Amino acid sequence: MEYIAHIREKDGKIQTVREHLDEVRQLCEQFGGKIGLQHLAGLTGLLHDLGKSTEEFYDYIQAAVANPDNPPPRGSVDHSTAGGKLLYSKFYDDAQDPIVKLTVEWLAMCIISHHSGLRDFLSSDLTSPFLNRVKEKDIKEFDNARDTFFNVQIDESNFDDYFEKAKNEVVHLLKKFREDKLKPFTFSLIVKYIFSALIDADRTNTRVFEEDENEESAFDSDVFFEESYYSLMERITSFQVSEAASHPINQLRNEMSEQCEAFASHPSGIYTLSIPTGGGKTFASLRYALKHAVKYKKERIIYVVPYTTIIEQNAKEVRDILKNDEFILEHHSNVIEESGYENEDYDLKTKKLKLARDNWESPIIFTTMVQFLNVFYSRGTRNARRMHNLANSIVIFDEVQSVPIKCISLFNEALNFLNGFCNSSIVLCTATQPALDFVENKLHVSTDAEMIKDINLVNRSFKRVNIIDKTTPSGMNAPELTNFILTEMETVDNVLVILNTKTAVRKLFEELKEHKEYELFHLSTNMCPAHRKNILQRLKDSLSKKRRVICVSTQLIEAGVDISFQSVIRSIAGLDSIAQAAGRCNRHGEDVIRNVYIIKSADEILTKLREIRIGSEQTARVLEEFKGNPEMFGNDLLSQEAINIYFKYYYYQIQNELDYPIPTIEKNLFDLLNFNQDYFSAYFNKNNAKFPLISRQSFAIAEQYFQVIDSPTTSVLVPYNFEAREIISKLNGEVDSNELSSILKRAQQYIINVYSPELEELSKAKNIDLLFHGSVYALKEVAYSEAMGLDPKGNGIWSLEMY
């Protein structure tokens, strides 16, 4: 009989298991083949739904579709274990060859996990959830599913030949592993890559069937990047003949841009682009990326930035240059987060979300550091699905110094893998390069990695500000800081004030509101991207019209936002942050020199903002030492020497925290995915026997504890304007997976990330609605204000122009 993989909702058409497995295999081969894992990935596709070739699943899926409101009991049919069990029983039981064993372990792990997120080879209770599934669990009708597979899907001898090809790919990987003296951590990323290929292939094929789509022809990235390069060069040429082109700073920007284009001829590597703040990094890095993509046939360009504000700014710049919106994706956050592990049930309500296009297939992507790290290390399947699309790409990290302390080793290994195995080119783009090769688990930066020649000379040529230390032990509270700002406004037309916490910003904003003689602006992450974009545009208009302006902001404005003030006041933080803030002062060299003041805010509580606190302490140390010996710092607090000394002090303070410590289990995440020595040794001590698998990673434990930000947030849709309200309305109804893909993309502009206490407060006040079967949070209008954004107390004030 022909067994059923899927039944299309709209017309009842059947996709057979035979069709689904073969089509997913082809996609897996395509995704895996990008890095030489064609057959490893292909085998996972060929076997992942083997367990659907049973009468039990045949009856189950028909009952689930016939009774969507009263489906069969959850978890009643396990269809993901059979494929892993077949590999284990056929190749592993009597195997002496460790390469055969390793091949089976990697493949079977991906297959049994494709509805859950990766499981543990070795768990905290010193058992193996992996062995429990592939060896010990009894699967109904397993023999029938196995026989059907070899009778209908593939001849057993051909299957053996295919497995041999997969094993040879493992041999090649092990050879590279030994030659490059890599850590076992690399194997974890290989497994995750194969898993990514399977998840995306399975979801994509199911969506194509469910929506009755025609197979899309492959996107021609070569043509797109060539056309984009010519569009960029047209813009650069037009700028070179403008009046502003003769300004010394613009001449320097153009020179560095040309150096980036010349550097594009270098092969894939890990490179640094240390253009000073305000030096035109977006243009220069795009010029490098497009030229490099054309020369080396890269598939996509991915910008990874620390704050969503930079996404908005940079994406807009690139859209304006390339005149293309369709192929540029802004991915701020997941509109719908995975609440936990999926189950294998045929649930029509959740299936659409699983199938929606959410896999980073666009040729140009802007995303955040949080989302980038989630691809490699977060739990579940939705983030992991994107990983294979990072292969053969150019990944540009804007303001790379923003990598969270605890994630530095994880970040370094991810980049080493992308470059070493995935043929991706990495660009670390910042004016203040952190010493990521200083730490134990080093980043393998290429030889002669810096794109810009004589960076010290460039930095001196770019000097536009003086740094003035106005810190005091007690700091300034909001009224005192207001007086300082008003005094400064007697000599300048505009001031930017950057504080470390939203609470301090709000207090200062309230103090300044009384001074109607100035236009007052406020920016924070309590505002959705579309809201911030509008405020930034109004702010720029006011500055260009020479109006008297005060802007109060959190640190989101200090990186990547092309804006220039006559004076900047920055609450003490890391010296790298102060350098970024200084980039918003006299940005285009409008004046010979301007002042950037460092102050201490008495309204900031940094207890839970440990990285900012440590950065502030080390900056204070540099400021004190600079007074006594400025020559040691190159006579400039923003010199490369000063930045290097700051990072040396900073890394010394955090040297024991770089491997993602997990205090609650007294382990670190890096080791759970590397040697996993504690659990491995404990297993031997308990059983007086060696652990029976070659692989020993605790994937599920690592994913359970991983979160980039210490305080987790929830994505909430806000009804900022008509489009946002329309999106909320649609998510309150029924949409198909294709429409959902479009909605999720549009919704990126109307998301704020809310901490748990705030979400609780909003829920208690009944200012949150649940949409899309409870998967999407939406804010009520009363809890959002035009001035401050999120207003948990529900005092939001809206203007008609917002609709």
Short mmCIF file of C-alpha atoms in Angstrom, two decimals, residues 166-469:
data_model
loop_
_atom_site.label_atom_id
_atom_site.label_comp_id
_atom_site.label_asym_id
_atom_site.label_seq_id
_atom_site.Cartn_x
_atom_site.Cartn_y
_atom_site.Cartn_z
CA ALA A 166 28.24 9.47 3.66
CA LYS A 167 30.92 7.65 5.67
CA ASN A 168 33.58 8.93 3.25
CA GLU A 169 32.39 12.48 3.94
CA VAL A 170 33.02 11.84 7.64
CA VAL A 171 36.52 10.59 6.77
CA HIS A 172 37.19 13.87 4.98
CA LEU A 173 35.89 15.87 7.96
CA LEU A 174 38.10 13.92 10.38
CA LYS A 175 41.13 14.55 8.20
CA LYS A 176 40.51 18.30 8.34
CA PHE A 177 39.81 18.03 12.07
CA ARG A 178 43.25 16.49 12.69
CA GLU A 179 45.16 18.74 10.27
CA ASP A 180 43.72 21.94 11.76
CA LYS A 181 43.95 20.64 15.37
CA LEU A 182 40.31 21.44 16.01
CA LYS A 183 38.24 20.85 19.15
CA PRO A 184 35.38 18.31 19.42
CA PHE A 185 33.14 21.39 19.57
CA THR A 186 33.44 21.44 15.78
CA PHE A 187 31.59 18.10 15.58
CA SER A 188 28.68 19.68 17.44
CA LEU A 189 28.42 22.36 14.77
CA ILE A 190 28.62 19.76 11.99
CA VAL A 191 25.69 17.89 13.55
CA LYS A 192 23.79 21.17 13.87
CA TYR A 193 24.46 21.98 10.21
CA ILE A 194 23.10 18.59 9.04
CA PHE A 195 20.13 19.10 11.35
CA SER A 196 19.52 22.56 9.83
CA ALA A 197 19.55 21.11 6.31
CA LEU A 198 16.99 18.46 7.31
CA ILE A 199 14.66 20.85 9.14
CA ASP A 200 14.56 23.37 6.29
CA ALA A 201 14.21 20.72 3.59
CA ASP A 202 11.36 19.01 5.47
CA ARG A 203 9.51 22.25 6.20
CA THR A 204 10.03 23.64 2.70
CA ASN A 205 8.83 20.50 0.91
CA THR A 206 5.80 20.24 3.17
CA ARG A 207 4.92 23.89 2.55
CA VAL A 208 5.24 23.52 -1.23
CA PHE A 209 2.85 20.56 -1.11
CA GLU A 210 0.44 22.09 1.40
CA GLU A 211 0.12 25.37 -0.53
CA ASP A 212 0.08 23.57 -3.89
CA GLU A 213 2.99 25.62 -5.14
CA ASN A 214 5.12 25.03 -8.19
CA GLU A 215 8.76 24.36 -7.43
CA GLU A 216 10.56 27.69 -7.51
CA SER A 217 13.48 28.09 -9.88
CA ALA A 218 16.78 28.71 -8.12
CA PHE A 219 17.44 32.38 -7.35
CA ASP A 220 20.30 33.76 -9.46
CA SER A 221 22.36 35.49 -6.77
CA ASP A 222 25.22 36.14 -9.24
CA VAL A 223 23.06 38.41 -11.40
CA PHE A 224 21.51 40.11 -8.36
CA PHE A 225 24.88 40.92 -6.80
CA GLU A 226 26.32 42.17 -10.12
CA GLU A 227 23.34 44.51 -10.62
CA SER A 228 23.58 45.63 -7.00
CA TYR A 229 27.29 46.37 -7.38
CA TYR A 230 26.63 48.60 -10.40
CA SER A 231 23.85 50.41 -8.50
CA LEU A 232 26.24 51.08 -5.63
CA MET A 233 28.98 52.35 -7.97
CA GLU A 234 26.52 54.70 -9.64
CA ARG A 235 25.74 56.19 -6.22
CA ILE A 236 29.44 56.49 -5.35
CA THR A 237 30.24 58.11 -8.71
CA SER A 238 27.45 60.67 -8.29
CA PHE A 239 28.71 61.48 -4.81
CA GLN A 240 32.30 61.92 -6.03
CA VAL A 241 31.26 64.82 -8.26
CA SER A 242 29.16 66.57 -5.60
CA GLU A 243 30.28 69.66 -3.69
CA ALA A 244 30.67 67.70 -0.46
CA ALA A 245 33.18 65.30 -2.05
CA SER A 246 36.07 67.72 -1.53
CA HIS A 247 35.65 67.79 2.26
CA PRO A 248 38.70 66.09 3.88
CA ILE A 249 36.56 63.59 5.79
CA ASN A 250 34.66 62.57 2.66
CA GLN A 251 37.96 62.15 0.81
CA LEU A 252 39.14 59.85 3.59
CA ARG A 253 35.86 57.89 3.46
CA ASN A 254 36.25 57.44 -0.29
CA GLU A 255 39.84 56.29 0.07
CA MET A 256 38.88 53.65 2.64
CA SER A 257 35.95 52.55 0.48
CA GLU A 258 38.36 51.98 -2.41
CA GLN A 259 40.68 49.98 -0.16
CA CYS A 260 37.72 47.74 0.78
CA GLU A 261 36.94 47.08 -2.87
CA ALA A 262 40.57 46.18 -3.55
CA PHE A 263 40.52 43.81 -0.55
CA ALA A 264 37.53 41.94 -2.03
CA SER A 265 39.94 39.95 -4.21
CA HIS A 266 41.22 38.12 -1.10
CA PRO A 267 39.79 34.58 -0.71
CA SER A 268 37.37 33.66 2.07
CA GLY A 269 38.77 34.45 5.50
CA ILE A 270 38.13 36.21 8.81
CA TYR A 271 39.03 39.86 8.33
CA THR A 272 38.82 43.12 10.26
CA LEU A 273 37.52 46.45 9.02
CA SER A 274 38.59 49.08 11.56
CA ILE A 275 37.16 52.20 9.96
CA PRO A 276 36.80 54.99 12.57
CA THR A 277 33.32 55.88 13.76
CA GLY A 278 31.69 58.02 11.07
CA GLY A 279 34.07 56.68 8.43
CA GLY A 280 31.37 55.22 6.19
CA LYS A 281 31.47 51.55 7.26
CA THR A 282 28.11 50.72 5.68
CA PHE A 283 29.11 51.90 2.20
CA ALA A 284 32.64 50.49 2.45
CA SER A 285 31.58 47.07 3.77
CA LEU A 286 28.79 46.81 1.17
CA ARG A 287 31.27 47.68 -1.58
CA TYR A 288 33.60 44.92 -0.35
CA ALA A 289 30.74 42.44 0.04
CA LEU A 290 29.18 42.95 -3.40
CA LYS A 291 32.54 42.78 -5.17
CA HIS A 292 33.57 39.71 -3.15
CA ALA A 293 30.20 38.03 -3.76
CA VAL A 294 30.52 38.48 -7.51
CA LYS A 295 34.13 37.25 -7.63
CA TYR A 296 33.63 34.19 -5.39
CA LYS A 297 29.96 33.44 -6.18
CA LYS A 298 28.67 33.87 -2.66
CA GLU A 299 24.97 33.20 -2.05
CA ARG A 300 24.06 35.96 0.39
CA ILE A 301 25.29 38.91 2.41
CA ILE A 302 24.32 38.97 6.08
CA TYR A 303 24.76 42.01 8.33
CA VAL A 304 24.77 41.18 12.05
CA VAL A 305 24.33 44.19 14.33
CA PRO A 306 23.98 44.73 18.09
CA TYR A 307 20.78 46.79 18.09
CA THR A 308 17.63 46.75 16.02
CA THR A 309 18.06 50.50 15.40
CA ILE A 310 21.13 49.78 13.32
CA ILE A 311 19.11 47.32 11.26
CA GLU A 312 16.64 50.06 10.42
CA GLN A 313 19.33 52.60 9.52
CA ASN A 314 21.58 50.26 7.53
CA ALA A 315 18.76 48.47 5.75
CA LYS A 316 17.30 51.81 4.68
CA GLU A 317 20.68 52.93 3.34
CA VAL A 318 21.11 49.72 1.36
CA ARG A 319 17.53 49.87 0.04
CA ASP A 320 18.07 53.45 -1.11
CA ILE A 321 21.23 52.41 -2.95
CA LEU A 322 19.99 49.18 -4.51
CA LYS A 323 16.41 50.34 -5.14
CA ASN A 324 15.22 46.91 -4.06
CA ASP A 325 12.96 45.92 -1.19
CA GLU A 326 11.93 42.39 -2.14
CA PHE A 327 15.37 40.83 -1.65
CA ILE A 328 16.39 42.65 1.55
CA LEU A 329 15.17 41.09 4.80
CA GLU A 330 15.15 42.82 8.17
CA HIS A 331 15.00 40.16 10.87
CA HIS A 332 14.72 41.91 14.23
CA SER A 333 13.38 39.01 16.28
CA ASN A 334 11.06 36.05 16.07
CA VAL A 335 7.52 37.39 16.06
CA ILE A 336 6.48 34.00 17.42
CA GLU A 337 8.92 32.23 19.71
CA GLU A 338 9.06 28.48 20.22
CA SER A 339 7.55 27.90 23.64
CA GLY A 340 9.26 24.52 23.93
CA TYR A 341 9.84 21.35 22.03
CA GLU A 342 7.46 20.46 19.26
CA ASN A 343 5.58 17.21 19.27
CA GLU A 344 4.98 14.92 16.33
CA ASP A 345 1.22 15.40 16.21
CA TYR A 346 -0.59 16.44 13.08
CA ASP A 347 -1.92 19.70 14.54
CA LEU A 348 -3.45 21.93 11.88
CA LYS A 349 -3.35 24.93 14.22
CA THR A 350 0.42 24.90 14.70
CA LYS A 351 1.43 23.46 11.34
CA LYS A 352 1.19 26.80 9.49
CA LEU A 353 3.73 28.45 11.76
CA LYS A 354 6.13 25.55 11.30
CA LEU A 355 5.86 25.78 7.52
CA ALA A 356 6.07 29.57 7.15
CA ARG A 357 9.12 30.88 5.33
CA ASP A 358 11.38 31.83 8.20
CA ASN A 359 14.72 30.50 7.02
CA TRP A 360 16.87 33.44 5.92
CA GLU A 361 16.72 32.67 2.22
CA SER A 362 16.90 36.33 1.11
CA PRO A 363 20.15 37.39 -0.63
CA ILE A 364 20.69 40.35 1.75
CA ILE A 365 19.75 39.99 5.42
CA PHE A 366 20.00 42.36 8.36
CA THR A 367 19.71 40.72 11.76
CA THR A 368 20.93 41.07 15.34
CA MET A 369 23.67 39.40 17.35
CA VAL A 370 20.95 37.72 19.44
CA GLN A 371 19.35 36.13 16.37
CA PHE A 372 22.73 35.10 14.93
CA LEU A 373 23.75 33.26 18.11
CA ASN A 374 20.29 31.72 18.41
CA VAL A 375 20.81 30.02 15.04
CA PHE A 376 23.69 28.02 16.51
CA TYR A 377 22.73 27.46 20.12
CA SER A 378 19.06 28.03 21.00
CA ARG A 379 16.57 25.23 21.58
CA GLY A 380 14.05 23.81 19.16
CA THR A 381 14.00 23.81 15.37
CA ARG A 382 12.96 27.25 14.05
CA ASN A 383 16.24 29.06 14.66
CA ALA A 384 18.38 26.05 13.70
CA ARG A 385 16.58 25.92 10.35
CA ARG A 386 18.48 29.02 9.21
CA MET A 387 22.00 27.77 9.85
CA HIS A 388 22.73 26.20 6.45
CA ASN A 389 21.92 29.51 4.76
CA LEU A 390 24.99 31.02 6.44
CA ALA A 391 27.21 28.76 4.29
CA ASN A 392 29.02 30.26 1.30
CA SER A 393 27.98 33.70 2.49
CA ILE A 394 29.56 36.97 3.54
CA VAL A 395 28.78 37.72 7.18
CA ILE A 396 29.53 41.27 8.32
CA PHE A 397 29.49 41.98 12.05
CA ASP A 398 28.80 45.65 12.63
CA GLU A 399 30.12 46.70 16.07
CA VAL A 400 31.48 43.24 16.85
CA GLN A 401 32.59 44.37 20.30
CA SER A 402 28.98 43.90 21.42
CA VAL A 403 29.30 40.10 21.74
CA PRO A 404 28.04 39.30 25.27
CA ILE A 405 30.82 38.22 27.66
CA LYS A 406 29.50 34.73 28.28
CA CYS A 407 29.06 34.06 24.56
CA ILE A 408 32.57 34.97 23.37
CA SER A 409 33.88 31.39 23.07
CA LEU A 410 30.62 30.25 21.42
CA PHE A 411 30.79 33.19 19.01
CA ASN A 412 34.42 32.48 18.11
CA GLU A 413 33.73 28.80 17.38
CA ALA A 414 30.69 29.67 15.24
CA LEU A 415 32.81 32.03 13.12
CA ASN A 416 35.70 29.56 12.88
CA PHE A 417 33.22 26.94 11.64
CA LEU A 418 31.59 29.26 9.10
CA ASN A 419 34.96 30.17 7.63
CA GLY A 420 36.77 26.85 8.02
CA PHE A 421 34.00 24.48 6.91
CA CYS A 422 31.33 26.58 5.24
CA ASN A 423 33.47 28.73 2.92
CA SER A 424 32.01 31.91 4.34
CA SER A 425 33.83 35.22 4.53
CA ILE A 426 33.67 37.00 7.88
CA VAL A 427 34.19 40.74 8.39
CA LEU A 428 34.59 42.15 11.91
CA CYS A 429 33.57 45.72 11.37
CA THR A 430 34.13 48.28 14.13
CA ALA A 431 36.20 51.28 15.11
CA THR A 432 37.12 49.52 18.37
CA GLN A 433 38.27 45.99 17.55
CA PRO A 434 37.99 43.70 20.59
CA ALA A 435 40.85 41.24 21.15
CA LEU A 436 38.88 38.10 20.26
CA ASP A 437 42.15 36.28 19.62
CA PHE A 438 43.28 37.16 23.16
CA VAL A 439 40.92 34.63 24.82
CA GLU A 440 41.53 30.89 25.29
CA ASN A 441 39.07 29.69 22.62
CA LYS A 442 40.42 32.02 19.99
CA LEU A 443 39.01 33.41 16.82
CA HIS A 444 41.19 32.27 13.91
CA VAL A 445 41.65 35.67 12.31
CA SER A 446 43.36 35.51 8.91
CA THR A 447 46.95 36.67 8.40
CA ASP A 448 47.14 40.37 7.42
CA ALA A 449 43.47 40.63 8.24
CA GLU A 450 43.00 44.42 8.40
CA MET A 451 41.41 45.90 5.28
CA ILE A 452 42.51 49.49 5.97
CA LYS A 453 46.15 50.52 5.65
CA ASP A 454 47.87 52.53 8.39
CA ILE A 455 44.88 52.61 10.69
CA ASN A 456 46.63 54.83 13.27
CA LEU A 457 47.17 57.56 10.68
CA VAL A 458 43.52 57.26 9.63
CA ASN A 459 42.37 57.59 13.24
CA ARG A 460 44.43 60.75 13.71
CA SER A 461 43.06 62.19 10.48
CA PHE A 462 39.52 61.50 11.69
CA LYS A 463 39.88 63.28 15.03
CA ARG A 464 36.82 65.53 15.44
CA VAL A 465 36.21 65.61 19.19
CA ASN A 466 37.82 66.13 22.59
CA ILE A 467 36.84 63.77 25.38
CA ILE A 468 36.25 65.65 28.64
CA ASP A 469 35.95 63.76 31.92
#
